Coordinates of C-alpha atoms in Angstrom, one line a residue:
M1 CA 37.2 -56.5 63.0
P2 CA 35.3 -54.4 60.3
T3 CA 32.1 -55.3 58.8
G4 CA 31.3 -56.5 55.3
M5 CA 29.4 -55.3 52.7
S6 CA 27.8 -57.0 49.6
Y7 CA 24.6 -55.7 46.8
S8 CA 22.0 -58.4 46.1
V9 CA 18.6 -57.9 44.9
A10 CA 15.4 -58.7 46.4
L11 CA 12.5 -59.6 43.6
D12 CA 8.6 -58.2 43.8
G13 CA 7.4 -59.7 41.0
V14 CA 9.4 -58.9 37.7
D15 CA 10.2 -55.6 39.8
G16 CA 13.6 -55.6 41.7
R17 CA 14.6 -53.4 44.7
V18 CA 19.0 -53.7 45.2
V19 CA 19.9 -55.3 48.8
V20 CA 22.6 -54.2 51.5
V21 CA 24.1 -56.9 52.8
E22 CA 25.9 -56.6 56.2
A23 CA 27.9 -58.9 58.4
D24 CA 30.1 -58.5 61.3
V25 CA 31.8 -60.7 63.2
S26 CA 32.6 -60.0 67.3
D27 CA 33.6 -60.8 70.7
G28 CA 30.6 -62.5 72.4
V29 CA 29.2 -65.7 72.9
P30 CA 29.5 -67.8 69.1
G31 CA 26.0 -68.1 67.4
W32 CA 24.4 -66.2 64.2
S33 CA 22.4 -63.5 64.2
L34 CA 19.7 -62.9 61.1
S35 CA 17.8 -59.8 60.3
G36 CA 15.7 -58.2 57.6
L37 CA 12.2 -59.7 57.1
A38 CA 14.6 -63.1 56.0
D39 CA 12.3 -65.8 55.1
L40 CA 12.9 -69.5 55.5
C41 CA 15.1 -70.4 52.8
V42 CA 17.4 -67.0 53.8
S43 CA 17.4 -67.9 57.5
E44 CA 18.7 -72.0 56.2
A45 CA 21.7 -70.0 54.5
R46 CA 23.3 -69.9 57.3
D47 CA 23.7 -73.8 56.9
R48 CA 24.9 -73.4 53.4
C49 CA 27.9 -71.1 53.6
R50 CA 28.8 -72.5 56.8
A51 CA 29.9 -75.5 54.9
A52 CA 30.6 -73.9 52.1
V53 CA 33.3 -71.4 53.5
I54 CA 34.3 -74.6 55.0
N55 CA 34.8 -76.6 52.2
S56 CA 36.1 -73.7 50.5
G57 CA 39.4 -74.2 52.7
Q58 CA 38.8 -71.3 55.0
K59 CA 38.2 -71.0 58.3
W60 CA 34.5 -69.9 59.6
P61 CA 34.4 -67.7 62.3
D62 CA 33.8 -69.2 66.1
R63 CA 32.9 -66.0 67.4
K64 CA 29.4 -64.0 67.3
I65 CA 28.1 -63.2 63.7
T66 CA 25.6 -60.8 62.6
V67 CA 24.1 -60.5 59.1
A68 CA 21.8 -57.5 58.7
M69 CA 19.9 -57.1 55.4
Y70 CA 18.8 -53.8 53.9
P71 CA 16.2 -52.1 53.3
A72 CA 14.8 -54.0 56.9
D73 CA 11.0 -54.0 55.8
V74 CA 11.7 -55.3 52.0
P75 CA 10.8 -59.2 52.2
K76 CA 14.1 -61.7 51.9
V77 CA 12.8 -65.2 49.2
G78 CA 14.9 -67.2 48.3
S79 CA 17.8 -68.6 47.9
H80 CA 20.3 -66.3 45.7
Y81 CA 20.9 -64.3 48.2
D82 CA 24.0 -67.0 49.4
L83 CA 27.1 -65.7 47.7
A84 CA 26.2 -62.1 48.6
I85 CA 26.3 -63.5 52.2
A86 CA 29.4 -65.6 52.1
L87 CA 31.0 -62.6 50.5
A88 CA 30.2 -60.2 53.1
L89 CA 31.3 -62.6 55.6
L90 CA 34.6 -63.5 54.3
I91 CA 35.1 -59.3 54.0
A92 CA 34.6 -58.7 58.0
K93 CA 36.8 -61.9 58.1
G94 CA 39.6 -59.8 56.1
E95 CA 40.0 -62.9 53.6
V96 CA 38.4 -60.6 50.9
P97 CA 38.7 -56.9 49.6
Q98 CA 35.7 -54.8 50.0
G99 CA 37.0 -52.6 47.0
P100 CA 36.0 -54.6 43.9
L101 CA 32.6 -55.5 45.8
A102 CA 31.9 -51.7 46.0
S103 CA 29.5 -50.9 42.6
A104 CA 29.1 -54.8 42.0
V105 CA 25.3 -57.0 42.5
V106 CA 25.8 -60.6 43.6
F107 CA 23.9 -63.2 43.0
G108 CA 24.0 -67.2 43.5
E109 CA 23.1 -70.1 45.2
L110 CA 25.8 -72.3 47.5
G111 CA 26.5 -75.8 47.2
L112 CA 27.9 -77.4 50.5
N113 CA 30.9 -78.3 48.6
G114 CA 31.2 -74.6 47.5
R115 CA 29.8 -74.6 44.6
L116 CA 27.6 -71.8 42.5
R117 CA 24.5 -72.9 41.2
P118 CA 21.9 -71.0 39.0
V119 CA 19.1 -69.3 40.3
P120 CA 16.1 -67.7 38.7
G121 CA 15.6 -63.8 38.4
V122 CA 18.4 -62.7 37.1
L123 CA 17.3 -60.5 34.3
P124 CA 14.9 -58.7 36.4
A125 CA 17.9 -58.8 39.7
A126 CA 20.5 -57.1 37.0
L127 CA 18.2 -54.6 35.2
A128 CA 17.0 -53.2 39.1
A129 CA 21.1 -53.3 39.9
V130 CA 21.7 -50.9 37.0
R131 CA 19.1 -48.8 37.8
A132 CA 20.3 -48.2 41.2
G133 CA 23.5 -47.4 40.1
L134 CA 25.5 -50.3 40.3
S135 CA 28.3 -51.7 37.2
R136 CA 28.9 -54.8 38.0
A137 CA 27.7 -58.5 38.4
I138 CA 29.1 -61.6 40.0
V139 CA 26.4 -64.4 38.8
P140 CA 26.3 -68.1 38.3
I141 CA 28.5 -69.7 35.2
G142 CA 24.6 -70.4 34.0
N143 CA 23.3 -67.6 34.4
V144 CA 26.0 -65.6 32.8
A145 CA 24.1 -65.1 29.1
E146 CA 21.0 -63.8 30.9
A147 CA 22.7 -61.1 32.8
Q148 CA 24.5 -60.5 29.5
L149 CA 21.0 -59.1 27.9
V150 CA 21.6 -55.6 30.2
P151 CA 23.1 -53.3 28.6
G152 CA 26.0 -51.2 30.5
L153 CA 26.7 -54.3 33.2
E154 CA 29.7 -56.3 33.2
V155 CA 29.1 -59.4 34.0
V156 CA 31.8 -62.0 35.8
G157 CA 30.4 -65.6 36.1
V158 CA 32.0 -67.7 38.8
S159 CA 31.4 -71.9 39.4
S160 CA 32.3 -71.7 42.9
L161 CA 33.2 -69.7 45.8
V162 CA 37.1 -70.2 45.6
E163 CA 36.8 -69.0 42.0
C164 CA 34.7 -66.0 43.3
M165 CA 37.4 -64.9 46.0
A166 CA 40.2 -65.3 43.6
V167 CA 38.8 -62.5 41.5
L168 CA 37.7 -60.3 43.9
R169 CA 41.6 -60.9 45.0
G170 CA 43.1 -59.8 41.2
E171 CA 44.2 -64.1 41.9
E172 CA 44.5 -66.8 38.8
P173 CA 41.9 -68.7 39.3
P174 CA 41.9 -72.0 40.4
P175 CA 40.8 -74.6 37.4
D176 CA 37.0 -75.4 38.2
G177 CA 34.6 -77.3 36.3
P178 CA 31.6 -75.7 36.1
V179 CA 28.6 -76.2 38.3
L180 CA 26.3 -77.8 35.3
D181 CA 28.2 -80.8 35.3
D182 CA 28.7 -81.2 38.8
Y183 CA 24.8 -81.0 39.9
G184 CA 23.4 -82.2 36.2
L185 CA 21.4 -79.3 35.7
T186 CA 19.8 -78.7 32.5
P187 CA 18.2 -75.4 31.6
G188 CA 14.4 -74.8 32.7
A189 CA 11.9 -76.2 30.0
A190 CA 10.4 -73.1 27.9
P191 CA 6.5 -73.1 26.9
A192 CA 6.5 -74.7 24.0
A193 CA 6.9 -73.4 20.8
A194 CA 4.4 -73.9 18.2
E195 CA 4.9 -76.6 16.0
E196 CA 6.2 -76.4 12.5
T197 CA 2.6 -76.3 11.3
D198 CA 1.1 -74.7 8.7
L199 CA -2.9 -73.1 8.3
A200 CA -2.9 -74.5 4.7
D201 CA -3.6 -77.7 7.0
V202 CA -7.2 -77.0 7.8
R203 CA -8.9 -78.0 5.4
G204 CA -12.2 -76.2 4.3
Q205 CA -13.1 -73.3 7.1
A206 CA -12.0 -70.1 4.7
R207 CA -14.2 -68.2 7.3
A208 CA -12.7 -69.4 10.1
R209 CA -9.0 -69.0 8.7
W210 CA -10.0 -65.4 7.7
C211 CA -10.9 -64.9 11.6
V212 CA -7.5 -66.1 12.8
E213 CA -5.9 -63.8 10.0
V214 CA -7.7 -60.9 11.3
A215 CA -7.3 -62.2 15.1
A216 CA -3.6 -62.5 14.4
A217 CA -3.1 -58.6 12.4
G218 CA -4.7 -56.8 15.1
G219 CA -4.1 -58.6 18.2
H220 CA -7.3 -59.3 19.2
H221 CA -9.2 -62.4 21.2
L222 CA -10.9 -64.7 19.3
F223 CA -13.7 -67.1 20.6
L224 CA -14.1 -70.1 18.4
E225 CA -17.4 -72.8 19.1
G226 CA -17.8 -75.9 17.4
P227 CA -18.1 -79.5 17.5
P228 CA -15.6 -81.9 18.3
G229 CA -13.2 -82.3 15.3
A230 CA -14.3 -79.4 13.4
G231 CA -10.7 -77.7 13.6
K232 CA -11.0 -75.3 16.3
T233 CA -7.4 -76.3 18.2
M234 CA -5.7 -76.9 14.6
L235 CA -6.7 -72.6 14.1
A236 CA -5.7 -72.0 17.4
E237 CA -2.6 -73.9 17.2
R238 CA -1.3 -72.3 13.5
L239 CA -2.4 -68.4 15.0
P240 CA 1.0 -68.1 16.9
R241 CA 3.5 -68.5 13.5
L242 CA 1.3 -65.7 12.2
L243 CA 2.6 -62.8 14.7
P244 CA 5.9 -60.9 13.4
D245 CA 9.0 -61.7 16.0
L246 CA 9.5 -59.5 19.2
D247 CA 11.0 -56.3 19.1
L248 CA 13.9 -55.4 21.6
V249 CA 12.1 -54.0 24.3
A250 CA 9.1 -56.2 24.1
S251 CA 11.4 -59.7 24.0
I252 CA 13.2 -58.3 27.3
E253 CA 9.8 -57.5 28.7
V254 CA 9.2 -60.6 28.3
S255 CA 12.5 -62.6 29.2
K256 CA 12.0 -61.1 32.4
V257 CA 8.7 -62.9 33.4
H258 CA 10.1 -66.0 31.9
S259 CA 13.5 -65.4 34.1
V260 CA 11.5 -65.3 37.6
A261 CA 9.7 -68.3 36.7
G262 CA 13.6 -69.9 36.1
L263 CA 12.1 -70.9 32.2
L264 CA 14.9 -69.4 30.3
A265 CA 17.1 -71.0 28.2
R266 CA 20.7 -71.0 29.4
D267 CA 22.6 -70.3 26.1
D268 CA 20.0 -68.6 24.6
P269 CA 18.1 -67.1 27.0
L270 CA 16.3 -63.9 24.9
V271 CA 12.8 -64.4 24.3
V272 CA 12.4 -63.3 20.4
R273 CA 9.2 -64.8 18.9
P274 CA 5.4 -64.6 20.9
P275 CA 4.9 -67.0 23.8
F276 CA 2.5 -69.6 23.3
L277 CA 1.0 -71.1 26.0
A278 CA -2.1 -73.6 26.3
P279 CA -2.7 -74.9 29.9
N280 CA -4.8 -78.1 30.3
H281 CA -8.4 -78.0 31.8
T282 CA -6.9 -79.6 34.6
D283 CA -4.5 -77.4 35.8
T284 CA -4.3 -75.9 39.3
V285 CA -5.6 -71.8 39.7
P286 CA -1.5 -70.9 40.9
S287 CA -0.2 -72.1 37.7
V288 CA -2.6 -70.9 35.8
V289 CA -3.0 -67.7 36.9
G290 CA 0.2 -67.4 38.4
G291 CA 0.7 -67.4 42.7
G292 CA 2.1 -70.1 45.5
S293 CA 2.4 -70.6 49.4
R294 CA 6.0 -68.7 49.9
V295 CA 7.0 -67.6 46.4
I296 CA 4.8 -65.8 44.2
R297 CA 5.0 -67.3 40.4
P298 CA 4.2 -65.7 37.9
G299 CA 1.3 -68.2 35.6
A300 CA 0.5 -69.5 32.4
I301 CA -1.6 -65.8 31.5
S302 CA 1.8 -64.0 32.8
L303 CA 4.3 -66.1 31.0
A304 CA 1.4 -65.6 27.6
H305 CA 2.5 -61.7 28.1
L306 CA 2.6 -60.1 24.5
G307 CA 2.1 -64.0 23.1
V308 CA -1.2 -66.1 22.4
L309 CA -2.9 -67.6 25.7
F310 CA -5.7 -71.2 24.5
L311 CA -7.4 -72.0 26.7
D312 CA -9.0 -74.9 24.7
E313 CA -12.1 -76.7 26.4
A314 CA -12.4 -73.3 28.1
P315 CA -15.7 -74.3 29.8
E316 CA -14.5 -76.6 31.5
F317 CA -11.6 -74.3 33.2
R318 CA -12.6 -73.4 36.7
P319 CA -14.6 -70.2 37.2
S320 CA -12.3 -68.7 39.2
V321 CA -9.9 -68.8 36.2
H322 CA -12.3 -67.3 34.0
D323 CA -13.2 -64.7 36.4
A324 CA -9.4 -64.0 36.9
L325 CA -9.1 -63.0 33.7
R326 CA -11.5 -60.0 33.6
Q327 CA -8.7 -57.9 35.0
P328 CA -5.3 -58.9 33.1
L329 CA -7.9 -58.0 29.7
E330 CA -8.8 -54.8 30.6
S331 CA -5.7 -53.2 32.2
G332 CA -2.8 -56.1 31.0
E333 CA -1.3 -57.1 34.4
I334 CA -2.4 -59.6 37.3
S335 CA -2.0 -58.6 40.9
I336 CA -2.1 -62.1 43.2
R337 CA -2.0 -61.0 46.7
R338 CA -0.9 -63.6 49.9
A339 CA -0.8 -63.2 53.5
D340 CA 3.3 -62.9 53.4
G341 CA 3.3 -60.1 50.5
A342 CA 2.0 -59.3 46.7
A343 CA 3.4 -59.1 43.5
R344 CA 2.2 -58.1 39.8
F345 CA 3.1 -59.4 37.0
P346 CA 2.6 -58.4 33.2
A347 CA -0.3 -60.3 31.7
R348 CA -1.2 -58.4 28.2
F349 CA -1.7 -61.8 26.0
Q350 CA -3.8 -62.2 22.8
L351 CA -6.7 -64.7 24.6
I352 CA -7.8 -67.9 22.3
L353 CA -10.7 -69.4 23.6
A354 CA -12.1 -72.8 22.5
A355 CA -15.3 -74.6 23.3
N356 CA -17.9 -77.1 22.4
P357 CA -21.4 -75.6 22.1
C358 CA -22.9 -78.5 25.3
P359 CA -21.6 -80.8 26.7
C360 CA -22.0 -84.0 24.9
G361 CA -20.7 -81.9 21.3
R362 CA -23.2 -83.4 18.5
S363 CA -25.0 -80.5 17.8
H364 CA -24.0 -80.9 14.8
H365 CA -23.5 -84.8 14.7
R366 CA -25.9 -87.4 12.7
R367 CA -27.0 -88.8 15.9
G368 CA -27.6 -85.0 17.1
C369 CA -27.5 -83.9 20.5
E370 CA -29.3 -85.1 23.8
C371 CA -28.6 -82.4 25.5
P372 CA -31.7 -80.7 27.6
P373 CA -32.2 -76.7 26.8
S374 CA -31.3 -75.9 30.3
L375 CA -27.6 -77.8 30.1
K376 CA -26.4 -76.4 26.9
R377 CA -27.5 -73.0 28.9
R378 CA -25.6 -73.7 32.4
Y379 CA -22.4 -74.9 30.0
Q380 CA -22.3 -72.2 27.5
A381 CA -22.6 -69.3 31.1
K382 CA -19.7 -70.8 32.3
I383 CA -17.7 -69.1 30.2
S384 CA -19.3 -65.2 32.1
G385 CA -21.2 -62.2 30.2
P386 CA -18.1 -60.4 31.3
V387 CA -15.1 -62.5 29.3
R388 CA -17.3 -63.3 26.8
D389 CA -17.8 -59.0 26.2
R390 CA -14.0 -58.8 25.9
I391 CA -13.5 -61.1 23.4
D392 CA -13.4 -59.4 19.4
I393 CA -14.0 -62.1 17.0
V394 CA -16.7 -65.0 17.7
H395 CA -17.0 -67.5 14.9
T396 CA -19.1 -70.8 14.9
V397 CA -16.5 -73.4 13.4
L398 CA -19.1 -75.9 11.5
P399 CA -18.1 -79.5 10.3
V400 CA -16.3 -79.2 7.3
S401 CA -18.2 -80.7 3.7
R402 CA -16.8 -83.5 1.1
A403 CA -16.1 -81.4 -1.5
E404 CA -14.6 -78.4 1.3
M405 CA -12.4 -81.8 2.3
R406 CA -10.9 -82.3 -1.7
Q407 CA -10.8 -79.2 -2.2
P408 CA -7.0 -78.5 -1.7
V409 CA -6.2 -74.6 0.0
G410 CA -4.4 -71.7 -2.3
A411 CA -0.7 -70.8 -1.8
E412 CA -2.2 -67.7 -0.6
H413 CA -3.6 -69.0 2.1
C414 CA -0.5 -71.1 3.6
T415 CA 1.0 -69.2 6.7
A416 CA 4.3 -67.9 4.7
A417 CA 2.0 -65.9 2.5
V418 CA -0.4 -65.2 5.8
A419 CA 2.0 -64.1 7.6
A420 CA 3.2 -61.1 4.9
R421 CA 0.2 -60.1 4.7
V422 CA -0.5 -59.3 8.8
R423 CA 2.8 -58.4 9.0
D424 CA 2.3 -55.3 6.6
A425 CA -0.5 -54.9 8.1
R426 CA 1.5 -54.6 11.6
L427 CA 3.5 -52.1 9.8
R428 CA 0.8 -49.8 9.4
Q429 CA -1.0 -50.1 13.0
Q430 CA 3.1 -48.7 14.3
A431 CA 3.1 -46.1 11.5
R432 CA -0.7 -44.8 12.6
L433 CA 0.2 -44.9 16.5
T434 CA 3.6 -43.8 16.6
G435 CA 4.9 -42.1 19.7
L436 CA 2.1 -44.5 21.9
A437 CA 2.5 -47.8 23.9
A438 CA 0.7 -49.7 21.8
T439 CA 1.3 -51.0 18.6
V440 CA -1.7 -53.1 17.6
N441 CA -5.0 -51.7 17.5
A442 CA -6.7 -54.5 20.0
R443 CA -4.2 -52.6 22.8
V444 CA -4.9 -48.5 21.5
P445 CA -7.1 -46.9 24.1
M446 CA -10.4 -45.5 22.6
P447 CA -10.0 -41.8 23.6
E448 CA -6.6 -42.2 21.8
L449 CA -7.5 -44.1 18.7
R450 CA -11.0 -41.3 18.5
R451 CA -8.8 -38.6 18.3
R452 CA -6.1 -40.1 15.9
C453 CA -7.8 -41.8 13.4
P454 CA -11.7 -40.4 13.5
L455 CA -14.4 -42.7 11.7
G456 CA -16.5 -41.5 8.8
P457 CA -19.8 -40.8 9.5
E458 CA -21.5 -43.7 7.9
P459 CA -19.0 -46.3 9.5
S460 CA -19.8 -44.9 12.8
G461 CA -23.6 -44.7 12.1
L462 CA -23.6 -48.3 12.4
V463 CA -22.1 -49.1 15.4
E464 CA -24.2 -46.6 16.8
D465 CA -27.4 -48.2 15.3
A466 CA -25.9 -51.2 17.8
V467 CA -25.4 -50.0 20.6
A468 CA -28.8 -48.0 20.9
E469 CA -30.6 -50.9 19.6
G470 CA -28.9 -53.1 22.3
R471 CA -27.1 -55.2 20.3
L472 CA -23.7 -54.0 20.6
T473 CA -22.3 -52.4 24.6
Q474 CA -20.2 -49.4 24.7
R475 CA -17.2 -52.0 25.2
G476 CA -18.3 -54.0 22.3
A477 CA -18.6 -51.3 20.1
D478 CA -15.2 -50.3 21.4
R479 CA -14.0 -53.2 20.1
V480 CA -15.6 -53.3 16.6
V481 CA -14.1 -50.1 15.8
R482 CA -10.8 -51.4 16.5
L483 CA -12.2 -54.6 13.9
A484 CA -12.9 -52.4 11.4
W485 CA -9.6 -50.8 11.6
T486 CA -7.7 -53.9 11.4
V487 CA -9.8 -55.2 8.4
A488 CA -8.8 -51.8 6.6
D489 CA -5.4 -52.5 7.3
L490 CA -5.5 -55.6 5.8
A491 CA -7.1 -54.0 2.9
G492 CA -4.6 -51.5 2.3
R493 CA -7.0 -48.5 3.4
R494 CA -6.3 -45.1 4.8
T495 CA -9.6 -45.8 6.8
P496 CA -12.1 -47.7 7.1
S497 CA -14.9 -47.7 4.6
V498 CA -18.8 -49.0 5.6
A499 CA -18.1 -52.6 4.3
D500 CA -14.9 -52.7 6.5
M501 CA -17.2 -52.2 9.1
V502 CA -20.1 -54.0 8.6
E503 CA -16.8 -57.3 8.2
A504 CA -16.0 -56.0 11.9
L505 CA -19.3 -56.1 13.1
R506 CA -20.0 -59.9 11.6
L507 CA -16.6 -60.8 12.9
R508 CA -17.9 -59.8 16.6
S509 CA -20.8 -61.8 16.0
D510 CA -23.2 -62.8 13.4
G511 CA -26.1 -61.7 14.8
L512 CA -25.2 -57.8 15.3
L513 CA -26.1 -56.9 12.0
G514 CA -30.1 -57.4 11.5
A515 CA -32.1 -58.1 9.0
G516 CA -32.3 -53.8 8.3
G517 CA -28.7 -53.5 9.2
A518 CA -27.2 -56.5 6.6
S519 CA -30.2 -55.3 3.9
R520 CA -28.9 -51.7 4.5
W521 CA -25.2 -51.7 4.4
S522 CA -24.4 -55.2 2.5
A523 CA -24.8 -53.0 -1.0

């Protein structure tokens, strides 16, 4: 009896590798043998496939069954191999022709009644299949819209093993309801989008709103510190609506991460808005960073890729969460290693931190703060120096005065007006950074920025003075230069002026200029 063969994909983070599934039915003691570094979920496919084949009107062979998955040294994890294993077995039995599967990749989890259930990770798996030269994908009905995002791929949606067999035989598929009706499945809940709120809702805080505008325009990290109720959370939650939509390449990149996490909407799977993630300080480390005991899944920092990650009450997060931020803030990706394997996820997010100045949070309250200085230092030290040095903009949000509460916010400070200025500033950055992977100032490599966009001697002198006096690290100096370019972009200037550099230093920290620098350049 011939050997049956089908194709599937093994996922490693958001990357995929085509897997060949072979099945052989031969004489010998009846039994089942599965090889190819399969995990427990794949090993259990035997029972699911057996029940699905029998309940689909086919006879399970009472012979020796051997299933091999190649490359044999690549770990196989997940239930999406069920359909590929079942079809390879049916081909070996002669029930299904091999030809239609010669250039097709197969995904799907089988129910005991032969129905197909949607699986996560179809988008990156389909992209890997196209790169490997496959031109067709057979997927569950619930994954059709996701697979159709991949250009150059013919997508065939099926709801059951019986329907899949009919399609491969060239027969009319039997009437069959969609799998979602059978199992009552609902699309995965994607990260909540920012509510329909307006930046004008924040009364007063003119300086803080300017910091948010600069952060949105240049993709800069932002740290808001101040007492409870001053408006830190309101400001952070309104930043995502200032950001422009993702382009097609970025949308696919973000959608891949959400696909692996099983969070894509079934009907409209393409993520077009920058994601906004706001994990709670009580969340586990794997939920924020990523991980898992068996299947390594992306965490909040990867789900916020090309979007915003907001850590409210930042000092209350576990130290391991803060330490894990160092690598992605520099490299834009996170590597997770376990005893059974490793995965790498993109994590190029815009970080917003919000924190109280002390545990009691009453530093500006009329009752006054009762925390001893040592407790304040320990509380603030929970956000380590290396993480703070990677933050571009630091601002202290003070309580709003009575006059500011009564003063309305002008139309030029509403979300629509600020978003338009942010869009114009980003278009200037894209034109200046043509040919680079980075499209915003915060992400452009400094050697490339210095080569393409040299500063004048006077703005450069301000930064050099701050470094020489120990008020800026070299990393901080690079971030100040990027900030100066963003301030110039918002003002419509071709190159940063001295005033733009002064403003960048103040955005970085109000204490950076010092008395001499302020008096020298403030005019």
